[in-house]
Amino acid sequence: MPAPGPIEIAVSGRSNVGKSSLLRILLNNRKLVRVSGKPGRTREINFFSLETRELPPFILADLPGYGYAAVPTRLQEEWGDFVTHYLTTRPCLGAVLQLFDARREVYAYEREFIAWMSSIGKRIITVVTKVDKIPKTKWGQLRARYAKELKGFGAPVLFSSEKDIGREDLWRRLQRELERASH
């Protein structure tokens, strides 16, 4: 793990929710982040340093997915330990991008996770991925459902890496969080 430095934003979510695909879009580099259709490919925390003209330097931390993963249970338990350590002790962790798949329900443990992160002072940005798989006429209902299920965490960013939907909205949310965290 790199020494604490610039503000970090963790990217979290179930296995196969689209974390790596989202990172490819944000980093504007398809080769830097490996994407797999098989859950459980990210097995460690990967750090990506970003510098833009509009934002202060920051780091995106790609966390391993939770929930179903095609790896042994023992490895999943180890992920829990080192990810928990990272999330609870990292002084420069400014926010968590919590990803949800538009085609799936919000699970109780996902609500518990964001409530826990909030209780230890971590800001949460909710992102609903794979919205291109849902008819556009249903996006308003989708946003309202997530806002209701995740009360107190604001309206989610609707995102699709395949159709390049939500990138600008997500950048605006990141900018607000980085400005807030740097003051």
Tab-separated table of C-alpha atoms in Angstrom:
chain	number	residue	atom	x	y	z
A	1	MET	CA	0.000	0.000	0.000
A	2	PRO	CA	1.414	3.423	-0.861
A	3	ALA	CA	2.246	5.821	1.944
A	4	PRO	CA	-0.593	8.223	2.755
A	5	GLY	CA	-0.521	11.232	0.466
A	6	PRO	CA	-3.170	12.687	-1.839
A	7	ILE	CA	-6.843	12.138	-1.100
A	8	GLU	CA	-7.973	8.617	-1.956
A	9	ILE	CA	-11.378	7.537	-3.186
A	10	ALA	CA	-12.130	3.828	-2.842
A	11	VAL	CA	-14.178	2.052	-5.508
A	12	SER	CA	-16.316	-0.611	-3.838
A	13	GLY	CA	-19.094	-3.013	-4.786
A	14	ARG	CA	-20.132	-6.585	-5.383
A	15	SER	CA	-18.057	-8.821	-7.595
A	16	ASN	CA	-18.798	-8.148	-11.267
A	17	VAL	CA	-20.669	-4.875	-10.612
A	18	GLY	CA	-18.462	-2.972	-13.060
A	19	LYS	CA	-15.728	-1.450	-10.859
A	20	SER	CA	-12.935	-2.132	-13.353
A	21	SER	CA	-15.038	-0.907	-16.281
A	22	LEU	CA	-15.833	2.313	-14.417
A	23	LEU	CA	-12.127	2.810	-13.679
A	24	ARG	CA	-11.248	2.343	-17.358
A	25	ILE	CA	-13.614	5.187	-18.225
A	26	LEU	CA	-12.415	7.505	-15.442
A	27	LEU	CA	-8.761	6.813	-16.194
A	28	ASN	CA	-9.389	7.065	-19.940
A	29	ASN	CA	-7.128	4.068	-20.427
A	30	ARG	CA	-8.550	0.739	-21.554
A	31	LYS	CA	-5.229	-1.092	-21.113
A	32	LEU	CA	-4.402	0.036	-17.579
A	33	VAL	CA	-7.277	-1.815	-15.871
A	34	ARG	CA	-8.087	-5.435	-16.626
A	35	VAL	CA	-11.750	-6.261	-17.053
A	36	SER	CA	-13.118	-9.770	-16.705
A	37	GLY	CA	-16.563	-11.273	-17.067
A	38	LYS	CA	-15.636	-13.722	-14.318
A	39	PRO	CA	-16.215	-12.427	-10.771
A	40	GLY	CA	-13.315	-12.225	-8.347
A	41	ARG	CA	-10.489	-11.181	-10.673
A	42	THR	CA	-9.396	-8.185	-8.568
A	43	ARG	CA	-7.665	-9.800	-5.590
A	44	GLU	CA	-5.817	-6.883	-4.051
A	45	ILE	CA	-6.250	-3.141	-3.686
A	46	ASN	CA	-4.994	-1.419	-6.820
A	47	PHE	CA	-4.083	2.264	-6.639
A	48	PHE	CA	-4.350	4.671	-9.586
A	49	SER	CA	-2.940	8.174	-9.289
A	50	LEU	CA	-4.754	10.908	-11.220
A	51	GLU	CA	-3.855	14.469	-12.063
A	52	THR	CA	-6.154	16.739	-14.012
A	53	ARG	CA	-6.240	20.482	-14.675
A	54	GLU	CA	-9.557	20.841	-12.839
A	55	LEU	CA	-8.845	18.761	-9.719
A	56	PRO	CA	-6.104	18.390	-7.149
A	57	PRO	CA	-4.075	15.160	-7.518
A	58	PHE	CA	-5.946	12.182	-6.084
A	59	ILE	CA	-5.883	8.399	-6.022
A	60	LEU	CA	-8.573	5.902	-6.949
A	61	ALA	CA	-8.304	2.695	-4.915
A	62	ASP	CA	-9.867	-0.301	-6.679
A	63	LEU	CA	-11.090	-2.710	-3.999
A	64	PRO	CA	-11.759	-6.409	-4.577
A	65	GLY	CA	-15.438	-7.180	-5.027
A	66	TYR	CA	-17.498	-8.808	-2.318
A	67	GLY	CA	-20.337	-11.286	-2.503
A	68	TYR	CA	-20.045	-14.046	-5.082
A	69	ALA	CA	-16.573	-14.554	-6.442
A	70	ALA	CA	-15.073	-17.595	-8.145
A	71	VAL	CA	-12.347	-17.922	-5.502
A	72	PRO	CA	-11.972	-20.016	-2.347
A	73	THR	CA	-13.862	-18.882	0.778
A	74	ARG	CA	-10.550	-18.512	2.658
A	75	LEU	CA	-9.351	-15.951	0.116
A	76	GLN	CA	-12.636	-14.034	0.398
A	77	GLU	CA	-12.171	-13.916	4.186
A	78	GLU	CA	-8.622	-12.587	3.765
A	79	TRP	CA	-9.970	-9.888	1.434
A	80	GLY	CA	-12.361	-8.876	4.180
A	81	ASP	CA	-9.525	-8.442	6.674
A	82	PHE	CA	-7.182	-6.364	4.558
A	83	VAL	CA	-9.970	-4.322	2.957
A	84	THR	CA	-11.469	-3.619	6.390
A	85	HIS	CA	-8.034	-2.545	7.626
A	86	TYR	CA	-7.641	-0.213	4.641
A	87	LEU	CA	-11.110	1.324	5.004
A	88	THR	CA	-10.822	1.921	8.751
A	89	THR	CA	-7.219	3.072	9.099
A	90	ARG	CA	-6.346	4.977	5.940
A	91	PRO	CA	-6.101	8.661	6.960
A	92	CYS	CA	-6.256	10.016	3.391
A	93	LEU	CA	-9.390	8.054	2.396
A	94	GLY	CA	-11.818	10.832	1.532
A	95	ALA	CA	-14.798	8.954	0.104
A	96	VAL	CA	-16.112	5.620	-1.129
A	97	LEU	CA	-17.689	5.178	-4.547
A	98	GLN	CA	-20.236	2.451	-3.808
A	99	LEU	CA	-21.362	0.700	-6.988
A	100	PHE	CA	-24.662	-1.123	-7.511
A	101	ASP	CA	-25.794	-3.115	-10.559
A	102	ALA	CA	-28.992	-1.614	-12.030
A	103	ARG	CA	-30.319	-5.132	-12.685
A	104	ARG	CA	-29.979	-6.272	-9.065
A	105	GLU	CA	-31.687	-5.418	-5.813
A	106	VAL	CA	-29.858	-3.631	-3.007
A	107	TYR	CA	-28.813	-6.300	-0.538
A	108	ALA	CA	-28.996	-5.794	3.235
A	109	TYR	CA	-25.222	-6.170	3.600
A	110	GLU	CA	-24.728	-3.364	1.048
A	111	ARG	CA	-26.949	-1.045	3.101
A	112	GLU	CA	-25.052	-2.137	6.223
A	113	PHE	CA	-21.722	-1.430	4.521
A	114	ILE	CA	-22.577	2.131	3.532
A	115	ALA	CA	-24.125	2.778	6.964
A	116	TRP	CA	-20.895	1.516	8.573
A	117	MET	CA	-18.721	3.667	6.288
A	118	SER	CA	-20.871	6.675	7.097
A	119	SER	CA	-20.680	5.926	10.842
A	120	ILE	CA	-16.872	6.071	10.710
A	121	GLY	CA	-16.943	9.363	8.832
A	122	LYS	CA	-16.462	8.171	5.249
A	123	ARG	CA	-18.424	9.995	2.573
A	124	ILE	CA	-20.385	7.804	0.155
A	125	ILE	CA	-21.064	8.437	-3.532
A	126	THR	CA	-23.588	5.917	-4.846
A	127	VAL	CA	-23.269	4.818	-8.467
A	128	VAL	CA	-25.721	2.552	-10.274
A	129	THR	CA	-23.858	0.774	-13.069
A	130	LYS	CA	-25.024	-1.029	-16.199
A	131	VAL	CA	-27.971	1.325	-16.726
A	132	ASP	CA	-27.733	0.622	-20.461
A	133	LYS	CA	-29.284	-2.770	-19.636
A	134	ILE	CA	-32.447	-1.008	-18.376
A	135	PRO	CA	-34.841	0.848	-20.728
A	136	LYS	CA	-34.181	4.599	-20.561
A	137	THR	CA	-37.872	5.168	-19.782
A	138	LYS	CA	-37.273	3.342	-16.457
A	139	TRP	CA	-34.241	5.413	-15.330
A	140	GLY	CA	-36.350	7.857	-13.290
A	141	GLN	CA	-37.931	4.944	-11.401
A	142	LEU	CA	-34.489	3.357	-10.958
A	143	ARG	CA	-33.017	6.562	-9.506
A	144	ALA	CA	-36.035	7.001	-7.189
A	145	ARG	CA	-35.835	3.376	-6.009
A	146	TYR	CA	-32.139	3.693	-5.117
A	147	ALA	CA	-32.633	7.083	-3.455
A	148	LYS	CA	-35.413	5.537	-1.331
A	149	GLU	CA	-33.488	2.350	-0.480
A	150	LEU	CA	-30.311	4.272	0.326
A	151	LYS	CA	-31.886	7.108	2.296
A	152	GLY	CA	-29.485	9.823	3.314
A	153	PHE	CA	-26.912	9.139	0.603
A	154	GLY	CA	-28.401	11.335	-2.103
A	155	ALA	CA	-29.465	10.504	-5.614
A	156	PRO	CA	-27.181	7.960	-7.254
A	157	VAL	CA	-25.143	8.595	-10.370
A	158	LEU	CA	-26.541	6.482	-13.212
A	159	PHE	CA	-23.597	5.032	-15.125
A	160	SER	CA	-22.796	2.826	-18.095
A	161	SER	CA	-19.262	2.178	-19.271
A	162	GLU	CA	-20.564	0.584	-22.475
A	163	LYS	CA	-22.649	3.606	-23.551
A	164	ASP	CA	-20.553	6.290	-21.789
A	165	ILE	CA	-23.486	7.390	-19.638
A	166	GLY	CA	-22.928	9.304	-16.398
A	167	ARG	CA	-19.213	10.044	-16.747
A	168	GLU	CA	-19.631	13.833	-16.515
A	169	ASP	CA	-22.051	13.533	-13.590
A	170	LEU	CA	-19.591	11.271	-11.770
A	171	TRP	CA	-16.702	13.698	-12.402
A	172	ARG	CA	-18.799	16.524	-10.904
A	173	ARG	CA	-19.514	14.425	-7.799
A	174	LEU	CA	-15.835	13.520	-7.467
A	175	GLN	CA	-14.872	17.173	-7.799
A	176	ARG	CA	-17.268	18.157	-4.983
A	177	GLU	CA	-15.887	15.414	-2.732
A	178	LEU	CA	-12.269	16.325	-3.463
A	179	GLU	CA	-12.950	20.010	-2.782
A	180	ARG	CA	-14.723	19.117	0.471
A	181	ALA	CA	-11.962	16.727	1.587
A	182	SER	CA	-9.158	19.156	0.817
A	183	HIS	CA	-10.588	21.882	3.100
